[in-house]
Amino acid sequence: MRIGAIFFVTVFTIKLQFVLTDFYSSIFTLTKLSENESALVTALQRFITVQETEGQSVDGFLKEFLLTTEKIVKNAKPIHSPIDAFHLLKRWVDDWQKCFDIALCSECTIDEPEIEFNLSRSIIENLLGGWPQQSDLDATVDAIFRLWDVYEFDLRDFLRGKIFKYQTEPLTPLEVIYIANKAEDAKNSYNSIKFLEALLYEIEDGALPDSHVGTTQLVRMIASAYNRNNMPWKSVELLKERTKKEPENKRLQNDLKYFESRAKSIVENVTVLEKPNTNIIMLMPSTRIFYEEDMIRKYKALCRKNLKSQKALSKLFCFYKTTAIPIFLVKAELANIKPYIYLFHDVISENEIDFLRNTSSEMLTRSTVLQDTQKGTMAEAENRISRTAWLSDIQYPKLEKITSRVKLITGLETEYKERFSNTEMYQVLNYGVGGMYRPHLDAMYEAAGKSSGADTIESGDRIATVMFYLSDVMYGGATVFPKVNARVQVKKGSAAFWYNMHHNGDVDTRMWHAGCPVLVGSKWEFVPRDCSDFPQGSLSGVYTIYPKDTKFDVYCDMETAGFGWLVFQRRINGTVDFFRGWSDYKDGFGNLKSEFWLGNKFIHLLTSTAKYKLYVHLEDFDGNSRYAEYSKFSIGDAVSNYILNIEGYSGDAGDSLMYPGDQNHNGMMFSTIDRDNDRYIYNCASWFKGAWWYNSCYTANLNGEYLGGHYSTYGNGITWWTWKGLQYSLKSTKLLIK
């Protein structure tokens, strides 16, 4: 007899959220918006330049917006908080749209510049699969309110761009008023008034000295909001204080008289400003989903901190769990007793995490919840804001090792089959900042086997859940269990595990759990660290990467030596002068699409974050090419003068970087015409017209002069001694790392 039971495996990630129909629901798509904004800036620059060249006037808004946005794009960082998301979407939904409206106004003559500018939008819109809409911006504002409700952060700090210890760009007064107005539109006077009052305090304290919003204007707005909430007596208090400072202001006097008369008319029914009750009781009999008010209150409290008593915490411990393989022990942490909830540490590798993120990133769709247990129908819902992708180890054999590992750890059968499967496919979830999953049970009751495909029909209910965490998160994102007062904090590489059912097959109703909204950071954030992080099949070209919370453009080569190489030097035609000083080589120069040096500070940043190898590609003027590969490559920081560290040569060009003797480049500091760090009595960079990790002096000089093949002088060309000697300047070179 076949036991009707199914094993549920989920892989948790988190992010801001934005994709196609709703950009707000995925950081992957938010990142795409951020990356493509530079293309919009370039298009606007070109449009303004052409207009001015042709003697046409340019709208002042376009010039001012371009000036501001150029700085934002140049210094852009990954989207980590709801403030970051709001700033980005506000520009796309309002400001960029206004730019296109100005350029293509109905009364304007549409010439080539306007057509080209509009074409740039069409190209980007097609690339993104859509354009952010007002609904995306509204959803981000809702996320701000939701996060404030759950985490109770200081509102004045929030306006300054500070969320606990995280700091980003502050909100402008006009942005705060925009947020407050959205709250008012949603009949949420409490949030509207609190945001406006926080802004008023900031302006009065001089925190926003350049504010274009006056205190009188704000006081009148707050007074009107209190009046709409049937609290005119509060309006009177505010205006009395303000009229003392501005006794000649007739508008204030008139407002005060009106609110005083209103206060007298409702004196018997004084209203108090109350925070809206978001601990809503939901009862949905068709789905067996219900929220008790106490459960929601407990859920929010657990999102903020652990609520277990010291006595309860003292009974929890860590241990090594044995498996069917005696030498394979698992680091386990007991998160709760009765029922047992475990957190298994270091059970998924970095490579496996990268594979799951990269494979699922383009497959994510809006997550759904069970709508009807009898029919097994699923639907989008506001109590679950995330995106989901489903992966099986039949489709992706790389997942088989994870599947086997889960079986070893849990002792449960985990084989996935296309019919009568013991487990569902891997469900990769991508939550965003403000994204969450309200309290729910994983067990599906009568809907078991109806809401999914043929793989789990008649397979029974979900008896257990394994939840992998694919990244750490700065603030928020915990998995909480309100019924049993348990909290599991996100830890990259770990997996939470619990049973959804009792031994007798009944659903364990103690296992209500929820995904807390991410306040700062992201659980799995597909932010490429280098060229190898982009999806297979990506073409060579310029990409934006985000190593160590920084952002810069690089050229990714997907062909010369295989997929995923990052180019930090390229010579092809001599159009760029490489005989430069220390500052240029530190910051980088040239054109990423032609000849360039990426910059020593960026090369150090990359090679200090992970293990890299180096690939040197060389070509002469007869069409011959050679290569040299080094298994380890890094350079030090500025204090070390970007000292070179390499080892492990292979290739057919000869080893000109580690040639034995006093010209070995390994362990050498970088030298330029104005910074002599070599071991020679003279400055090698000056002598040989280049910049390099010179010793006394060199056997490789790939930043030398572009001399076009054979030359009569000694050693000042683009040379690789072990292939062409010191009197042949190469046609092209590329230095790539991965």
PDB file of C-alpha atoms in Angstrom, residues 341-468:
ATOM      1  CA  ILE A 341      12.211  23.017  14.433  1.00  0.00           C
ATOM      2  CA  TYR A 342      15.808  22.660  13.255  1.00  0.00           C
ATOM      3  CA  LEU A 343      18.311  24.874  11.492  1.00  0.00           C
ATOM      4  CA  PHE A 344      21.019  22.896   9.671  1.00  0.00           C
ATOM      5  CA  HIS A 345      24.145  24.964   8.987  1.00  0.00           C
ATOM      6  CA  ASP A 346      26.463  24.928   5.939  1.00  0.00           C
ATOM      7  CA  VAL A 347      24.357  22.448   3.965  1.00  0.00           C
ATOM      8  CA  ILE A 348      24.447  24.190   0.577  1.00  0.00           C
ATOM      9  CA  SER A 349      27.595  25.474  -1.125  1.00  0.00           C
ATOM     10  CA  GLU A 350      28.313  28.848  -2.732  1.00  0.00           C
ATOM     11  CA  ASN A 351      28.385  27.232  -6.179  1.00  0.00           C
ATOM     12  CA  GLU A 352      24.999  25.578  -5.582  1.00  0.00           C
ATOM     13  CA  ILE A 353      23.554  28.867  -4.339  1.00  0.00           C
ATOM     14  CA  ASP A 354      24.839  30.677  -7.411  1.00  0.00           C
ATOM     15  CA  PHE A 355      23.372  28.000  -9.663  1.00  0.00           C
ATOM     16  CA  LEU A 356      19.934  28.231  -8.030  1.00  0.00           C
ATOM     17  CA  ARG A 357      19.893  32.015  -8.171  1.00  0.00           C
ATOM     18  CA  ASN A 358      21.135  32.324 -11.722  1.00  0.00           C
ATOM     19  CA  THR A 359      18.950  29.534 -13.100  1.00  0.00           C
ATOM     20  CA  SER A 360      15.754  30.770 -11.464  1.00  0.00           C
ATOM     21  CA  SER A 361      16.245  34.524 -11.925  1.00  0.00           C
ATOM     22  CA  GLU A 362      14.674  34.698 -15.388  1.00  0.00           C
ATOM     23  CA  MET A 363      11.900  32.212 -14.479  1.00  0.00           C
ATOM     24  CA  LEU A 364      10.416  34.076 -11.523  1.00  0.00           C
ATOM     25  CA  THR A 365       6.685  34.803 -11.608  1.00  0.00           C
ATOM     26  CA  ARG A 366       4.362  36.274  -9.009  1.00  0.00           C
ATOM     27  CA  SER A 367       3.774  33.861  -6.123  1.00  0.00           C
ATOM     28  CA  THR A 368       0.279  32.526  -5.514  1.00  0.00           C
ATOM     29  CA  VAL A 369      -1.685  31.126  -2.580  1.00  0.00           C
ATOM     30  CA  LEU A 370      -4.332  28.417  -2.343  1.00  0.00           C
ATOM     31  CA  GLN A 371      -7.690  29.939  -3.271  1.00  0.00           C
ATOM     32  CA  ASP A 372     -10.019  26.966  -2.880  1.00  0.00           C
ATOM     33  CA  THR A 373      -9.181  23.669  -1.173  1.00  0.00           C
ATOM     34  CA  GLN A 374     -11.904  21.764  -2.989  1.00  0.00           C
ATOM     35  CA  LYS A 375     -10.796  22.800  -6.478  1.00  0.00           C
ATOM     36  CA  GLY A 376      -7.131  23.280  -5.674  1.00  0.00           C
ATOM     37  CA  THR A 377      -7.072  26.636  -7.475  1.00  0.00           C
ATOM     38  CA  MET A 378      -4.279  29.151  -6.828  1.00  0.00           C
ATOM     39  CA  ALA A 379      -4.325  32.966  -7.054  1.00  0.00           C
ATOM     40  CA  GLU A 380      -2.202  36.025  -6.326  1.00  0.00           C
ATOM     41  CA  ALA A 381      -2.891  37.615  -2.946  1.00  0.00           C
ATOM     42  CA  GLU A 382      -1.749  40.617  -0.920  1.00  0.00           C
ATOM     43  CA  ASN A 383      -0.782  38.408   2.010  1.00  0.00           C
ATOM     44  CA  ARG A 384       2.020  36.951  -0.141  1.00  0.00           C
ATOM     45  CA  ILE A 385       4.262  39.384  -1.982  1.00  0.00           C
ATOM     46  CA  SER A 386       7.082  37.486  -3.632  1.00  0.00           C
ATOM     47  CA  ARG A 387       8.108  35.709  -6.833  1.00  0.00           C
ATOM     48  CA  THR A 388       8.541  32.004  -7.429  1.00  0.00           C
ATOM     49  CA  ALA A 389      10.369  29.688  -9.794  1.00  0.00           C
ATOM     50  CA  TRP A 390      10.095  25.886  -9.821  1.00  0.00           C
ATOM     51  CA  LEU A 391      13.130  23.684 -10.580  1.00  0.00           C
ATOM     52  CA  SER A 392      13.480  19.901 -10.613  1.00  0.00           C
ATOM     53  CA  ASP A 393      16.586  17.733 -10.493  1.00  0.00           C
ATOM     54  CA  ILE A 394      15.316  15.981 -13.632  1.00  0.00           C
ATOM     55  CA  GLN A 395      15.551  19.256 -15.550  1.00  0.00           C
ATOM     56  CA  TYR A 396      18.735  20.301 -13.768  1.00  0.00           C
ATOM     57  CA  PRO A 397      20.901  17.320 -12.736  1.00  0.00           C
ATOM     58  CA  LYS A 398      23.144  19.666 -10.729  1.00  0.00           C
ATOM     59  CA  LEU A 399      20.399  19.649  -8.085  1.00  0.00           C
ATOM     60  CA  GLU A 400      20.694  15.887  -7.540  1.00  0.00           C
ATOM     61  CA  LYS A 401      23.453  16.353  -4.949  1.00  0.00           C
ATOM     62  CA  ILE A 402      21.236  18.697  -2.930  1.00  0.00           C
ATOM     63  CA  THR A 403      18.352  16.216  -3.157  1.00  0.00           C
ATOM     64  CA  SER A 404      20.569  13.381  -1.888  1.00  0.00           C
ATOM     65  CA  ARG A 405      21.903  15.592   0.892  1.00  0.00           C
ATOM     66  CA  VAL A 406      18.379  16.400   2.089  1.00  0.00           C
ATOM     67  CA  LYS A 407      17.593  12.686   2.202  1.00  0.00           C
ATOM     68  CA  LEU A 408      20.708  12.020   4.289  1.00  0.00           C
ATOM     69  CA  ILE A 409      19.931  14.837   6.713  1.00  0.00           C
ATOM     70  CA  THR A 410      16.201  14.230   7.190  1.00  0.00           C
ATOM     71  CA  GLY A 411      15.918  10.497   6.588  1.00  0.00           C
ATOM     72  CA  LEU A 412      12.943  11.119   4.291  1.00  0.00           C
ATOM     73  CA  GLU A 413      12.526   9.864   0.745  1.00  0.00           C
ATOM     74  CA  THR A 414      13.299  12.768  -1.605  1.00  0.00           C
ATOM     75  CA  GLU A 415      13.276  11.267  -5.099  1.00  0.00           C
ATOM     76  CA  TYR A 416      11.452  13.527  -7.545  1.00  0.00           C
ATOM     77  CA  LYS A 417       9.392  11.759 -10.221  1.00  0.00           C
ATOM     78  CA  GLU A 418       7.134  13.047 -12.945  1.00  0.00           C
ATOM     79  CA  ARG A 419       4.319  10.851 -11.586  1.00  0.00           C
ATOM     80  CA  PHE A 420       3.548   9.942  -7.958  1.00  0.00           C
ATOM     81  CA  SER A 421       6.552  11.915  -6.722  1.00  0.00           C
ATOM     82  CA  ASN A 422       7.837  11.759  -3.152  1.00  0.00           C
ATOM     83  CA  THR A 423       8.699  15.436  -3.240  1.00  0.00           C
ATOM     84  CA  GLU A 424       7.694  18.569  -5.061  1.00  0.00           C
ATOM     85  CA  MET A 425      10.086  20.478  -7.257  1.00  0.00           C
ATOM     86  CA  TYR A 426      12.382  23.022  -5.642  1.00  0.00           C
ATOM     87  CA  GLN A 427      10.391  26.181  -5.070  1.00  0.00           C
ATOM     88  CA  VAL A 428      12.759  29.138  -5.304  1.00  0.00           C
ATOM     89  CA  LEU A 429      11.209  32.174  -3.629  1.00  0.00           C
ATOM     90  CA  ASN A 430      12.375  35.722  -4.180  1.00  0.00           C
ATOM     91  CA  TYR A 431      11.074  38.157  -1.557  1.00  0.00           C
ATOM     92  CA  GLY A 432      11.711  41.870  -1.839  1.00  0.00           C
ATOM     93  CA  VAL A 433      12.080  44.771   0.556  1.00  0.00           C
ATOM     94  CA  GLY A 434       8.623  44.971   2.041  1.00  0.00           C
ATOM     95  CA  GLY A 435       7.780  41.584   0.544  1.00  0.00           C
ATOM     96  CA  MET A 436       6.461  38.950   2.918  1.00  0.00           C
ATOM     97  CA  TYR A 437       4.264  35.899   3.392  1.00  0.00           C
ATOM     98  CA  ARG A 438       1.720  36.306   6.177  1.00  0.00           C
ATOM     99  CA  PRO A 439       1.127  33.377   8.593  1.00  0.00           C
ATOM    100  CA  HIS A 440       0.131  30.193   6.776  1.00  0.00           C
ATOM    101  CA  LEU A 441       0.394  26.411   6.896  1.00  0.00           C
ATOM    102  CA  ASP A 442       2.331  24.478   4.266  1.00  0.00           C
ATOM    103  CA  ALA A 443      -0.109  21.577   4.579  1.00  0.00           C
ATOM    104  CA  MET A 444      -2.797  21.815   1.905  1.00  0.00           C
ATOM    105  CA  TYR A 445      -5.635  19.718   3.391  1.00  0.00           C
ATOM    106  CA  GLU A 446      -8.130  18.576   0.739  1.00  0.00           C
ATOM    107  CA  ALA A 447      -6.228  20.479  -1.974  1.00  0.00           C
ATOM    108  CA  ALA A 448      -3.195  18.185  -1.679  1.00  0.00           C
ATOM    109  CA  GLY A 449      -2.428  16.823  -5.138  1.00  0.00           C
ATOM    110  CA  LYS A 450      -4.953  19.109  -6.851  1.00  0.00           C
ATOM    111  CA  SER A 451      -3.118  22.427  -7.017  1.00  0.00           C
ATOM    112  CA  SER A 452       0.021  21.186  -8.733  1.00  0.00           C
ATOM    113  CA  GLY A 453       0.827  19.099 -11.802  1.00  0.00           C
ATOM    114  CA  ALA A 454       0.795  15.403 -12.572  1.00  0.00           C
ATOM    115  CA  ASP A 455       3.946  14.892 -10.508  1.00  0.00           C
ATOM    116  CA  THR A 456       2.094  15.140  -7.182  1.00  0.00           C
ATOM    117  CA  ILE A 457      -1.443  14.017  -8.042  1.00  0.00           C
ATOM    118  CA  GLU A 458      -2.459  11.395  -5.456  1.00  0.00           C
ATOM    119  CA  SER A 459       0.846  11.918  -3.634  1.00  0.00           C
ATOM    120  CA  GLY A 460      -0.784  13.109  -0.425  1.00  0.00           C
ATOM    121  CA  ASP A 461      -0.118  16.178   1.670  1.00  0.00           C
ATOM    122  CA  ARG A 462       3.138  17.968   2.490  1.00  0.00           C
ATOM    123  CA  ILE A 463       4.525  16.104   5.492  1.00  0.00           C
ATOM    124  CA  ALA A 464       7.644  18.250   5.966  1.00  0.00           C
ATOM    125  CA  THR A 465       9.412  21.378   4.758  1.00  0.00           C
ATOM    126  CA  VAL A 466      13.073  22.148   4.149  1.00  0.00           C
ATOM    127  CA  MET A 467      13.798  25.827   3.593  1.00  0.00           C
ATOM    128  CA  PHE A 468      17.241  26.785   2.275  1.00  0.00           C
TER     129      PHE A 468
END
